[in-house]
CSV table of C-alpha atoms and ligand atoms in Angstrom, one decimal:
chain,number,residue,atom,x,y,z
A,1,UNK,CA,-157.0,-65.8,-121.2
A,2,UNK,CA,-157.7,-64.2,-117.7
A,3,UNK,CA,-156.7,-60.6,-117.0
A,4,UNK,CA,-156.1,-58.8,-113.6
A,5,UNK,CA,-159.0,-56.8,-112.0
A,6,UNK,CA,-157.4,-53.9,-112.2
A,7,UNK,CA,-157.4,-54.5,-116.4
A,8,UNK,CA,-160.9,-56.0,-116.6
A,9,UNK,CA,-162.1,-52.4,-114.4
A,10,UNK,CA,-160.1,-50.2,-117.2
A,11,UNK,CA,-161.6,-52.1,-120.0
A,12,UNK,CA,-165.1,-52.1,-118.5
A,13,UNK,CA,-164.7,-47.9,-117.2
A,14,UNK,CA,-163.9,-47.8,-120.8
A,15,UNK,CA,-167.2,-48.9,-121.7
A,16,UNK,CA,-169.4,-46.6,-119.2
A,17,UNK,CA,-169.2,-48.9,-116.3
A,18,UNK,CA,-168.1,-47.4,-112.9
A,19,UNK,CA,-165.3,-48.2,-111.1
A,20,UNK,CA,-163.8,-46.8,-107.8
A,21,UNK,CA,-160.8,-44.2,-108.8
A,22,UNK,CA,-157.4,-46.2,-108.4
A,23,UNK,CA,-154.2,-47.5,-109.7
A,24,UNK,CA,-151.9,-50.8,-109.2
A,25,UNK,CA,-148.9,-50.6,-107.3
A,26,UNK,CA,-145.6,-53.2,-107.1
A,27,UNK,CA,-144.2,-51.8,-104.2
A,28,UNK,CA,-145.7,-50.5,-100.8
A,29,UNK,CA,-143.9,-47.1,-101.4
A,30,UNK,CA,-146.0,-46.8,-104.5
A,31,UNK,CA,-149.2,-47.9,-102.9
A,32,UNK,CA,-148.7,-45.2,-100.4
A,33,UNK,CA,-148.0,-42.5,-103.0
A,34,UNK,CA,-151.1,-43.5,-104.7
A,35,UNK,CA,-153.3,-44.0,-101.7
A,36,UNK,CA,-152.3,-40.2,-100.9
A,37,UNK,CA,-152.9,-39.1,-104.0
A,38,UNK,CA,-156.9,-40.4,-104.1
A,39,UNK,CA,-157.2,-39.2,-100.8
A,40,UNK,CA,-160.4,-40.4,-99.5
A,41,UNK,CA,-160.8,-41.4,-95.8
A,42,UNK,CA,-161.4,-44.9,-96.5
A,43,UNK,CA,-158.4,-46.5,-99.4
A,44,UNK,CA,-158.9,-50.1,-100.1
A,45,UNK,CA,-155.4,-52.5,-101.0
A,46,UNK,CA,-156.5,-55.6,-103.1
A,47,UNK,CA,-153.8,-58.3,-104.3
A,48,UNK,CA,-154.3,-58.8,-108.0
A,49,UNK,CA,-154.3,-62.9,-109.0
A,50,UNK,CA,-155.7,-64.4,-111.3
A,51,UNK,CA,-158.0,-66.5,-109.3
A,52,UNK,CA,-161.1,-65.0,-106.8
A,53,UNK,CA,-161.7,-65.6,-102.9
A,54,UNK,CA,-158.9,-62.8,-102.2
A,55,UNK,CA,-161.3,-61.3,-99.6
A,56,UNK,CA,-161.4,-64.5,-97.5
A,57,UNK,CA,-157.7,-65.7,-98.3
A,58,UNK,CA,-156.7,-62.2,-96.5
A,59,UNK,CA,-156.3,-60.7,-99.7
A,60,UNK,CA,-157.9,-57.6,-99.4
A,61,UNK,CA,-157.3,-54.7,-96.8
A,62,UNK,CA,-159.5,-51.7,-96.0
A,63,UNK,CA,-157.5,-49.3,-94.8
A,64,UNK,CA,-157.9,-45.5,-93.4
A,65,UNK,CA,-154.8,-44.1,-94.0
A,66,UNK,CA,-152.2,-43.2,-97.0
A,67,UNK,CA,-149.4,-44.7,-94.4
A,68,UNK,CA,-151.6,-48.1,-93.4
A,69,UNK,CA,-152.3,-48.2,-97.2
A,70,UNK,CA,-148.5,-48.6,-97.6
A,71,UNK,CA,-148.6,-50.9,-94.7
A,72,UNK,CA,-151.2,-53.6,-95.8
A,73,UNK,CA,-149.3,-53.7,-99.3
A,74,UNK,CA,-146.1,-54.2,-97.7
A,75,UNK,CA,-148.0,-57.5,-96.1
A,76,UNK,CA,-149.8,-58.5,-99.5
A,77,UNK,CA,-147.2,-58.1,-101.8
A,78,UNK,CA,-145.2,-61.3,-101.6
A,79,UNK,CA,-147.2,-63.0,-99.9
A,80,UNK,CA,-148.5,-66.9,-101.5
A,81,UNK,CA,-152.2,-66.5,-101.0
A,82,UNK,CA,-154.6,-69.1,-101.2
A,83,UNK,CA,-158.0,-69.0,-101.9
A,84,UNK,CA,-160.5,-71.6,-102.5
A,85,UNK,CA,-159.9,-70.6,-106.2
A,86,UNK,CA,-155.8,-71.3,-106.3
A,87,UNK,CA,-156.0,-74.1,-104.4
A,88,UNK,CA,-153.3,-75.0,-101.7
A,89,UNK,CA,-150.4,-74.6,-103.4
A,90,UNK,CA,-151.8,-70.6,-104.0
A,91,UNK,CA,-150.1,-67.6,-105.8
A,92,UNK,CA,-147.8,-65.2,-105.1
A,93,UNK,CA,-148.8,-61.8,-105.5
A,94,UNK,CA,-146.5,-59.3,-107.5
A,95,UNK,CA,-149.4,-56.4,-107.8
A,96,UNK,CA,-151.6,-54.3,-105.8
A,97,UNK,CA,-154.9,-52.5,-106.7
A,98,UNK,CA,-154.8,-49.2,-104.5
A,99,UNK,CA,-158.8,-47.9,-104.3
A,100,UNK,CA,-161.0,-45.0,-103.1
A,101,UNK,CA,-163.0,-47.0,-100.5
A,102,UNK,CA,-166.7,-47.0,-101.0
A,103,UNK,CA,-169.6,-46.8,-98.3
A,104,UNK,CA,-171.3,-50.2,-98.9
A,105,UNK,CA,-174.9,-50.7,-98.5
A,106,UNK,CA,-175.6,-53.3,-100.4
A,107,UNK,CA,-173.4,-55.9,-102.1
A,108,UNK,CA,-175.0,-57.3,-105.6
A,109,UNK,CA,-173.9,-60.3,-108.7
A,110,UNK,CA,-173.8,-59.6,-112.1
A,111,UNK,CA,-172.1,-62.5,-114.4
A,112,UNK,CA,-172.1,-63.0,-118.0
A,113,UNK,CA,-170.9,-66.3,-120.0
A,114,UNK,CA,-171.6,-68.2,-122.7
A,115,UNK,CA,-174.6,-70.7,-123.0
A,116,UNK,CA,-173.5,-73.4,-124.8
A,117,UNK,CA,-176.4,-75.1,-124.7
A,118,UNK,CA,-179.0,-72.2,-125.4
A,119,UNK,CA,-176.1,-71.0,-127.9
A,120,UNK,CA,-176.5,-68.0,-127.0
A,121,UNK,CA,-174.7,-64.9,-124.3
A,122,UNK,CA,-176.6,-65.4,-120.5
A,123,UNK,CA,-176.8,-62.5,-118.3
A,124,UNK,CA,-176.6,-63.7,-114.5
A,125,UNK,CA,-177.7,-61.0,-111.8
A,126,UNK,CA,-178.4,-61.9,-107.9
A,127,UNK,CA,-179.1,-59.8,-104.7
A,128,UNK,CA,-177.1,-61.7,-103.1
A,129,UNK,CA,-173.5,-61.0,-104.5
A,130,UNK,CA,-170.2,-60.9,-102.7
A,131,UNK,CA,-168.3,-63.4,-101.2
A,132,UNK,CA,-171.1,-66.1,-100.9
A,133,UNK,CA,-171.9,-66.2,-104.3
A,134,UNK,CA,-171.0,-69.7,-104.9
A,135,UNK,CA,-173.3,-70.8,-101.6
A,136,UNK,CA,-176.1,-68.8,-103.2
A,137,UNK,CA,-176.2,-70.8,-106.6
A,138,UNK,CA,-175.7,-74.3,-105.1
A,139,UNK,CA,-178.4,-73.9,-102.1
A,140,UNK,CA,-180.9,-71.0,-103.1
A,141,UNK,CA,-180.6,-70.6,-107.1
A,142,UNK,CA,-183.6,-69.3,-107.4
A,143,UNK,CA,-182.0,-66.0,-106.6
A,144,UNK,CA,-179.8,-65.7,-109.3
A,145,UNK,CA,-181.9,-64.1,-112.1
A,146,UNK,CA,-180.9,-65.0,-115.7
A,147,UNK,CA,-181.8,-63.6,-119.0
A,148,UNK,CA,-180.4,-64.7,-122.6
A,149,UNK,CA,-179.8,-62.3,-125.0
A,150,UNK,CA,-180.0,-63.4,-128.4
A,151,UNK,CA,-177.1,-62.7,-130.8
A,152,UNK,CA,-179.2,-61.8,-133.7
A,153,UNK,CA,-181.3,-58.8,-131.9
A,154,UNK,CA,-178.6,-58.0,-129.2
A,155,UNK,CA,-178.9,-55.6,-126.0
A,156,UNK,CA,-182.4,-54.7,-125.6
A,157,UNK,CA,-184.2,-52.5,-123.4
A,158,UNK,CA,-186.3,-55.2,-121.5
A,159,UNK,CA,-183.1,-57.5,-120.1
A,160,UNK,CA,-181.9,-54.8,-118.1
A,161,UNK,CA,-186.0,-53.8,-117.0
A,162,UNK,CA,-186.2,-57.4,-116.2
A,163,UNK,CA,-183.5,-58.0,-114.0
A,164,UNK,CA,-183.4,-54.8,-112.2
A,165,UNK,CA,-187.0,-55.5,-111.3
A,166,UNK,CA,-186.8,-58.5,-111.2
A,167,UNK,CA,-183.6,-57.9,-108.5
A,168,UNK,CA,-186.4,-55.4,-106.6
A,169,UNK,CA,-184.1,-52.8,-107.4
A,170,UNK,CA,-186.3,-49.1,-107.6
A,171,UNK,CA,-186.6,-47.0,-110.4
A,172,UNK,CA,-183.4,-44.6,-110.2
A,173,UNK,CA,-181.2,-48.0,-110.0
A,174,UNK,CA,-183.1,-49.6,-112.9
A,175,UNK,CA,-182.0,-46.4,-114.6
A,176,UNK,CA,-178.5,-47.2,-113.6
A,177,UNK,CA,-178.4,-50.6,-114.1
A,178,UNK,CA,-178.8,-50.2,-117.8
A,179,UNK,CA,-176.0,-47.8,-118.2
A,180,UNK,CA,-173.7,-50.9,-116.6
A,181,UNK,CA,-175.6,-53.6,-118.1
A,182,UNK,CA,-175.3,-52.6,-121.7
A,183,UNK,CA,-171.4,-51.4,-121.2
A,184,UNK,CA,-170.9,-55.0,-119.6
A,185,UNK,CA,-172.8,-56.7,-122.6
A,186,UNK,CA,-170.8,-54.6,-125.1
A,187,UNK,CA,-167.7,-55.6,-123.3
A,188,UNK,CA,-168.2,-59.1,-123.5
A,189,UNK,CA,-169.2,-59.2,-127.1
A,190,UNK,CA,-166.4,-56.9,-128.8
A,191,UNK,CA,-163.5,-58.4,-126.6
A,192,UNK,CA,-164.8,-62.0,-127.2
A,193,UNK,CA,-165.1,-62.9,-124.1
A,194,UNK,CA,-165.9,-66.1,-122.3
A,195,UNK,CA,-166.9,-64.2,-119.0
A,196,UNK,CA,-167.1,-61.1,-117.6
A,197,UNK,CA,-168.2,-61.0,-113.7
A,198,UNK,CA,-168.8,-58.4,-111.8
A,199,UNK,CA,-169.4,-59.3,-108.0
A,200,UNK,CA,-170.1,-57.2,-106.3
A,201,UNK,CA,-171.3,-54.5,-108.0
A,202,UNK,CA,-172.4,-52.3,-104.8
A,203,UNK,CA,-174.8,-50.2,-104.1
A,204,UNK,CA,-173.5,-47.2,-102.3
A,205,UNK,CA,-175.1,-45.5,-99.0
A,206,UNK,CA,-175.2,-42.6,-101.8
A,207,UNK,CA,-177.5,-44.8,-104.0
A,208,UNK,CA,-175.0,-44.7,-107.0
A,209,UNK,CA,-174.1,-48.7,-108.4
A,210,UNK,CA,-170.4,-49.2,-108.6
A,211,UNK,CA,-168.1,-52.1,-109.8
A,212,UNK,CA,-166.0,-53.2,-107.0
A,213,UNK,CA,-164.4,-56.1,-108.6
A,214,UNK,CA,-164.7,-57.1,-112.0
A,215,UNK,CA,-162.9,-60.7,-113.5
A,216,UNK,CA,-163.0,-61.3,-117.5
A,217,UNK,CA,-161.7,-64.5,-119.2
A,218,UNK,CA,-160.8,-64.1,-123.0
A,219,UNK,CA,-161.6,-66.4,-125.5
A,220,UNK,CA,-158.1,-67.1,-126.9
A,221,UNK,CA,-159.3,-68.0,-130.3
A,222,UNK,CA,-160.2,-64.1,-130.7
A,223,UNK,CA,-156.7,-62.5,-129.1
A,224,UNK,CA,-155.6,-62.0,-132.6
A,225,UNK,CA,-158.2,-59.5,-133.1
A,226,UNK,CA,-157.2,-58.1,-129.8
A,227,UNK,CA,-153.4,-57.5,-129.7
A,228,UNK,CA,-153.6,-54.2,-126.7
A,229,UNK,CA,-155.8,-57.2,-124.5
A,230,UNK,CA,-153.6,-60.5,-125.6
A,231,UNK,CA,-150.6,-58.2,-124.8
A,232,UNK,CA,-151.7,-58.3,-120.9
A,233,UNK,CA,-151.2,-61.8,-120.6
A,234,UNK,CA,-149.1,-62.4,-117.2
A,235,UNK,CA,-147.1,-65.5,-117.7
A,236,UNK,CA,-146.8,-65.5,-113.7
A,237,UNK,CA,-150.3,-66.5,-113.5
A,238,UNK,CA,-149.9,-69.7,-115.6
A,239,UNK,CA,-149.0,-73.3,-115.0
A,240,UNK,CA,-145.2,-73.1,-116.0
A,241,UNK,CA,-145.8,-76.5,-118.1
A,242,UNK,CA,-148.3,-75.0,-119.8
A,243,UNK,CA,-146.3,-72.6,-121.2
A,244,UNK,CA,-143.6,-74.9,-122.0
A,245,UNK,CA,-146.4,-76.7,-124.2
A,246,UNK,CA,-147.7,-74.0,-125.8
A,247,UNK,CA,-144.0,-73.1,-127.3
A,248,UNK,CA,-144.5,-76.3,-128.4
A,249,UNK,CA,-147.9,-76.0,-130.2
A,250,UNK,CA,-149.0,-79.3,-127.6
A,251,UNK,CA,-152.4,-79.0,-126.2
A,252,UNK,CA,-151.5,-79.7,-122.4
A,253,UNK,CA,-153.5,-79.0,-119.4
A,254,UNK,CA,-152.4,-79.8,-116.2
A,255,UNK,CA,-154.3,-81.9,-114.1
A,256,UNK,CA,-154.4,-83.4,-110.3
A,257,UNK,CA,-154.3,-86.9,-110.3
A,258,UNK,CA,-150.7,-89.1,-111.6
A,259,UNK,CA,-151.2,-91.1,-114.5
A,260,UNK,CA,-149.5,-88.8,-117.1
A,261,UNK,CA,-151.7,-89.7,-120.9
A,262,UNK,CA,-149.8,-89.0,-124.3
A,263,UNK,CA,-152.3,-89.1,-126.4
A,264,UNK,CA,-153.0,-87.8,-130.0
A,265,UNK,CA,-156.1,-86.1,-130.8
A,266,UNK,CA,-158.6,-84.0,-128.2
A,267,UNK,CA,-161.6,-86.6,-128.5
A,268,UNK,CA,-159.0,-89.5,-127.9
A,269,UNK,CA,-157.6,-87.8,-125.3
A,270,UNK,CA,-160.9,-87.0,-123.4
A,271,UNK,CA,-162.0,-90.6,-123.6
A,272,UNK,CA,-158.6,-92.0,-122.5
A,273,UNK,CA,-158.7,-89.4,-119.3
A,274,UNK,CA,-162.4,-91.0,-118.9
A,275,UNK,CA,-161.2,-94.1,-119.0
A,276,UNK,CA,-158.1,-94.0,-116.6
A,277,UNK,CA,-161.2,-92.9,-114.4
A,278,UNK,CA,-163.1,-95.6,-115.2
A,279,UNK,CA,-160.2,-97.9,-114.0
A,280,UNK,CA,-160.3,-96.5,-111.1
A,281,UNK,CA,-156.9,-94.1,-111.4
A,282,UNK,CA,-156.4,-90.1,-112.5
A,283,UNK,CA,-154.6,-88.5,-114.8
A,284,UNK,CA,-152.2,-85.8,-114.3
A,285,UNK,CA,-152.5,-83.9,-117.5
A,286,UNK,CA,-154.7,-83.5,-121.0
A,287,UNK,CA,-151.7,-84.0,-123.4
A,288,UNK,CA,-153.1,-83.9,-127.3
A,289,UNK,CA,-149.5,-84.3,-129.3
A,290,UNK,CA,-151.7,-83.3,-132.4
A,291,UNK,CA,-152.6,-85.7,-135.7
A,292,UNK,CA,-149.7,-84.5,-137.2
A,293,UNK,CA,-147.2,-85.0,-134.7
A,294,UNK,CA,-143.3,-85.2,-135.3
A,295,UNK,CA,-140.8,-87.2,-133.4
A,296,UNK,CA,-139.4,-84.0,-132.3
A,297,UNK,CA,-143.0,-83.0,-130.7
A,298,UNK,CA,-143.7,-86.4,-129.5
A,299,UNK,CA,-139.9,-86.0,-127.4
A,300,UNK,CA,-140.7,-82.7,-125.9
A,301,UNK,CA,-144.4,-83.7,-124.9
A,302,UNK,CA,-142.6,-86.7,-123.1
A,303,UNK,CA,-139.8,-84.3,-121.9
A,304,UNK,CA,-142.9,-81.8,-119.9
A,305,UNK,CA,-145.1,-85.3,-119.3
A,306,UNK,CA,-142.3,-85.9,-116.5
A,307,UNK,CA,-141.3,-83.0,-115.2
A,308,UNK,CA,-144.7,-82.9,-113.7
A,309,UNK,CA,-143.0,-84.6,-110.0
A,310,UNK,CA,-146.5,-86.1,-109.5
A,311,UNK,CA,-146.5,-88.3,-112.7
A,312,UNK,CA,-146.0,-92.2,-111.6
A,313,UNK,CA,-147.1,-93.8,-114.3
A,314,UNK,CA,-147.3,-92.6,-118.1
A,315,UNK,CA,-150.2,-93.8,-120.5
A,316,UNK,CA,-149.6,-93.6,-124.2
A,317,UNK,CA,-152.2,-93.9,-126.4
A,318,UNK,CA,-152.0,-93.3,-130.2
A,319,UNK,CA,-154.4,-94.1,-133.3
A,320,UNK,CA,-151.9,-93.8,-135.7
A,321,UNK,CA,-153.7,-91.8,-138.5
A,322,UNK,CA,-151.9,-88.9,-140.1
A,323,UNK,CA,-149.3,-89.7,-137.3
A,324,UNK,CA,-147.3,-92.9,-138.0
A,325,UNK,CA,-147.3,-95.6,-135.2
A,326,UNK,CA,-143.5,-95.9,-136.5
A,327,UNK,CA,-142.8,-91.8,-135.8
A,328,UNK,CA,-144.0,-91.9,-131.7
A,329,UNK,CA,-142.1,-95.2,-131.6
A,330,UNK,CA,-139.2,-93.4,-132.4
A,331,UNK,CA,-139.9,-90.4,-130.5
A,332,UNK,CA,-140.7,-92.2,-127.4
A,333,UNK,CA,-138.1,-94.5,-127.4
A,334,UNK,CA,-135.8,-91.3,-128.3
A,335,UNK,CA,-137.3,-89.3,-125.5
A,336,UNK,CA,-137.2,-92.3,-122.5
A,337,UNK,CA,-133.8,-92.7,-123.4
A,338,UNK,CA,-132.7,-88.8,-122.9
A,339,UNK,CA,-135.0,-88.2,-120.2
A,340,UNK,CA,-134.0,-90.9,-118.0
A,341,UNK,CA,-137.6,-92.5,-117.3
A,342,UNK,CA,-137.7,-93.9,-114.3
A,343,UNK,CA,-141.7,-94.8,-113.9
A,344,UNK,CA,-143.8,-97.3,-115.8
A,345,UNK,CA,-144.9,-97.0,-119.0
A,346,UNK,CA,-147.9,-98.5,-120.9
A,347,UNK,CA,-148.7,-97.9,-124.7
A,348,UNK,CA,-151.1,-98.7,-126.7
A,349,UNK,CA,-150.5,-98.7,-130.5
A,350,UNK,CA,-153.4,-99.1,-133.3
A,351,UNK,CA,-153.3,-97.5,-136.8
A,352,UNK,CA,-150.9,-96.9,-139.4
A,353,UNK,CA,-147.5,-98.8,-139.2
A,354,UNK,CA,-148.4,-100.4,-136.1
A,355,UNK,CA,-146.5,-103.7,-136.5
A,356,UNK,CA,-143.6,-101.4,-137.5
A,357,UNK,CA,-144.2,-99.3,-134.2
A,358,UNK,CA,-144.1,-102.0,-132.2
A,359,UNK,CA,-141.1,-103.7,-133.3
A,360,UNK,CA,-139.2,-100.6,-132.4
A,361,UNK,CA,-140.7,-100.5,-128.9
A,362,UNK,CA,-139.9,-104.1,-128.6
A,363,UNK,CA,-136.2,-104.0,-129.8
A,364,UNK,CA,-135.9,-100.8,-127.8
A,365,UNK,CA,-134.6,-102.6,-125.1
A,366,UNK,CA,-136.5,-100.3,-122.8
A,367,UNK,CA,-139.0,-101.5,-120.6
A,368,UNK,CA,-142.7,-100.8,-122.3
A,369,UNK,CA,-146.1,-102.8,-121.3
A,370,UNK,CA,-147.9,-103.1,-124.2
A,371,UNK,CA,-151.5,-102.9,-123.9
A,372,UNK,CA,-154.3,-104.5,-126.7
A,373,UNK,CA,-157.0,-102.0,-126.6
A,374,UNK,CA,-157.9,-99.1,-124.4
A,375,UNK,CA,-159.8,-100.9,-121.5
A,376,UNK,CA,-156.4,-103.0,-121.4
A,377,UNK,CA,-154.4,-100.1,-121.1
A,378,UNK,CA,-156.3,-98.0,-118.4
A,379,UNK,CA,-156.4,-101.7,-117.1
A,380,UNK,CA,-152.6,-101.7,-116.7
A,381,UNK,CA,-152.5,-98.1,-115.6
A,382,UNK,CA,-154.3,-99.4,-112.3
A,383,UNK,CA,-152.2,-101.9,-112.1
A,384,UNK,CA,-148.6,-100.4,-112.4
A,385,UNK,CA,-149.8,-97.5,-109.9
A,386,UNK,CA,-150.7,-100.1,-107.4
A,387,UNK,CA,-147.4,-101.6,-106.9
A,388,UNK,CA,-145.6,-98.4,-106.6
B,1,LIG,P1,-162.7,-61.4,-104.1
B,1,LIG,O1,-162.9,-61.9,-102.7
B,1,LIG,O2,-161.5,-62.0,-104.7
B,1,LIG,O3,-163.9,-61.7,-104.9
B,1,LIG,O4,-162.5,-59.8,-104.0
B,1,LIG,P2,-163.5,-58.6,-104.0
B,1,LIG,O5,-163.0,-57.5,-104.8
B,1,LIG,O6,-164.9,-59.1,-104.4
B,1,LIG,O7,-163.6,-58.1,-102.5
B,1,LIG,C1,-164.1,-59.0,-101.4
B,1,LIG,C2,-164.9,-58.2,-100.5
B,1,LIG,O8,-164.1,-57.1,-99.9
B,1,LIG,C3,-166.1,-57.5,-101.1
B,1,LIG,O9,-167.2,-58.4,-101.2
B,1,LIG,C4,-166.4,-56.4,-100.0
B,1,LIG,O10,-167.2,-56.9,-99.0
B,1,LIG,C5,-165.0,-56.1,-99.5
B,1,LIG,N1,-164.6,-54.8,-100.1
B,1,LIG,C6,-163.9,-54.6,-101.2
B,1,LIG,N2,-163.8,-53.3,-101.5
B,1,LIG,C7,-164.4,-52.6,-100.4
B,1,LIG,C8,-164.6,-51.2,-100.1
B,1,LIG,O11,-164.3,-50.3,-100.9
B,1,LIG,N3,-165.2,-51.0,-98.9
B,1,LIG,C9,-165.6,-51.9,-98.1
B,1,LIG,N4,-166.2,-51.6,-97.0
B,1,LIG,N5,-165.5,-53.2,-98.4
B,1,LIG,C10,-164.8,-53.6,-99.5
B,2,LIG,MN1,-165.4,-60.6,-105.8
């Protein structure tokens, strides 16, 4: 789960990392009152998405003045705005983040995710942070410093040593950077988090090292533990199928291309996305219906399946284990009958009851291709989305 900068800067100030003074807005009247209220000379207005590039996309304002404060979130808020990040269908923006604005000298990166394959938290820090970071790591990544930290000892003195000097960084900042190194390390431990970025973290004219954006993505496996976090979850920032599904219980992620897969099981479901690839089409969505599907939760995958406008062609594919061939039979045919199909639709049946499933496909009266195997199905796929 992602949060909004303005919540991933009051959990991190929380842990002894500084942030500019400010508060979020909804309205520009608001955003003036609070620009007032701080009171520097300089008030920056930031639109608060869930996604970065906001400074590109025209997302963020620096301002000199409580009144233009008021006036740049009267043009952000509302506003769709895309970023490489949203991609071009963008987001509207429903929140401002008013801020004291700071005297930049220098703009640096510090990230932290998980390293899957050193199984271990990886601490990221550049010289080169801001709005390029991206450019940085794909042409010049030898300037992205990185240090694991291993879970058994923890925080150390040395990671934050190495990467500030590492970074070139003089003694006084060293001396800073552990302060906000080990707050951002703690962070991203006790809230479970799969990243916590902080870019840039500035360094002021003044010589102090400030967070001027921050972005942290929650692992949602941990929200239990975390109700005051799980409870800033912003529905407005999320693929409305996707929270359709996960009323549901379905595992469904929303994807680009328009071959929409009903498949049980996540590993099944990977390798029938990589082979709709394979065959030279792409799929529209990750849809796991679960081993232990019902007919009722085979019908309401279908049901989301096509509201997604781009789906032209639906694949089903189902090892009938713990769920029945028979059951999805029944809730397919149940489903194409309600929801009033009206693109092609290719299954592949193997497993449990499959003679069983297929009879009630084939006396279904609907119009099915039946596929033999997987390769046949993707196969078929291809086919059907040629001749639309
Ligand atoms: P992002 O584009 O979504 O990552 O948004 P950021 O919060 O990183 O802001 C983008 C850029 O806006 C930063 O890299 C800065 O160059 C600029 N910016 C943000 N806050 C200030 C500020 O207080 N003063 C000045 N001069 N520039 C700022
Ligand atoms: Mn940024």
């Amino acid at each position: 789960m992602k949060v909004h900068e303005y919540q991933a800067k009051e959990i991190l100030k929380s842990y002894g990392v500084p942030v500019p003074r400010g508060r979020v807005a909804e309205t520009p009247e608001e955003a003036g009152r609070i620009a007032k209220e701080i009171g520097t000379e300089t008030i920056v207005v930031k639109a608060q998405i869930h996604a970065g590039g906001r400074g590109k996309g025209g997302g963020v304002q620096v301002v000199h003045s409580a009144q233009q404060a008021q006036n740049a979130a009267k043009k952000i808020l509302g506003m769709t705005l895309v970023t490489y990040q949203t991609g071009p269908a963008g987001r509207i923006v429903r929140k401002v983040l008013i801020e004291e604005g700071m005297e930049i000298e220098e703009e640096l990166y510090l990230g932290m995710v998980v390293d899957r394959s050193e199984a271990c938290p990886v601490i990221m820090a550049s010289r080169e942070g801001g709005v390029e970071i991206e450019k940085v790591a794909a042409e010049s990544p030898e300037k992205i410093i990185k240090e694991w930290v291993s879970p058994v000892t923890g925080f150390r003195p040395f990671h934050p040593n190495k990467i500030g000097f590492g970074l070139g960084l003089g003694l006084a900042q060293v001396g800073k950077m552990r302060g906000i190194l080990s707050g951002l390390y703690k962070a991203f431990i006790e809230k479970d988090c799969l990243l916590a970025e902080v870019n840039p973290l500035v360094l002021t004219k003044g010589g102090d090292l400030i967070a001027l954006d921050a972005k942290m993505n929650l692992d949602d496996n941990g929200l239990f533990r975390h109700k005051d976090i799980a409870a800033l979850r912003d529905l407005n920032e999320e693929d409305p199928l996707e929270i359709e599904a996960s009323k549901y219980n379905l595992n469904y992620i929303k994807l680009d291309g328009n071959v929409g897969c009903m498949v049980n099981g996540a590993g099944l479901a990977m390798a029938t996305m990589d082979i709709i690839k394979v065959a030279g089409a792409d799929p529209a969505n990750f849809l796991d219906v679960g081993g232990g599907a019902t007919v009722e939760m085979v019908k309401n995958g279908f049901e989301i399946l096509m509201s997604d406008p781009e789906v032209k062609v639906v694949f089903i594919n189902i090892f009938g284990g713990i769920l029945r061939c028979d059951t999805l039979a029944k809730g397919v045919t149940e489903a194409v009958r309600e929801v009033k199909v009206s693109v092609p639709i290719v299954v592949r049946l193997e497993g449990t009851n499959v003679a069983e499933g297929r009879r009630i496909l084939s006396e279904s009266g609907l119009n099915f291709a039946v596929a033999i195997g997987m390769k046949d199905g993707a196969e078929k796929v291809a086919e059907a989305l040629k001749r639309q």
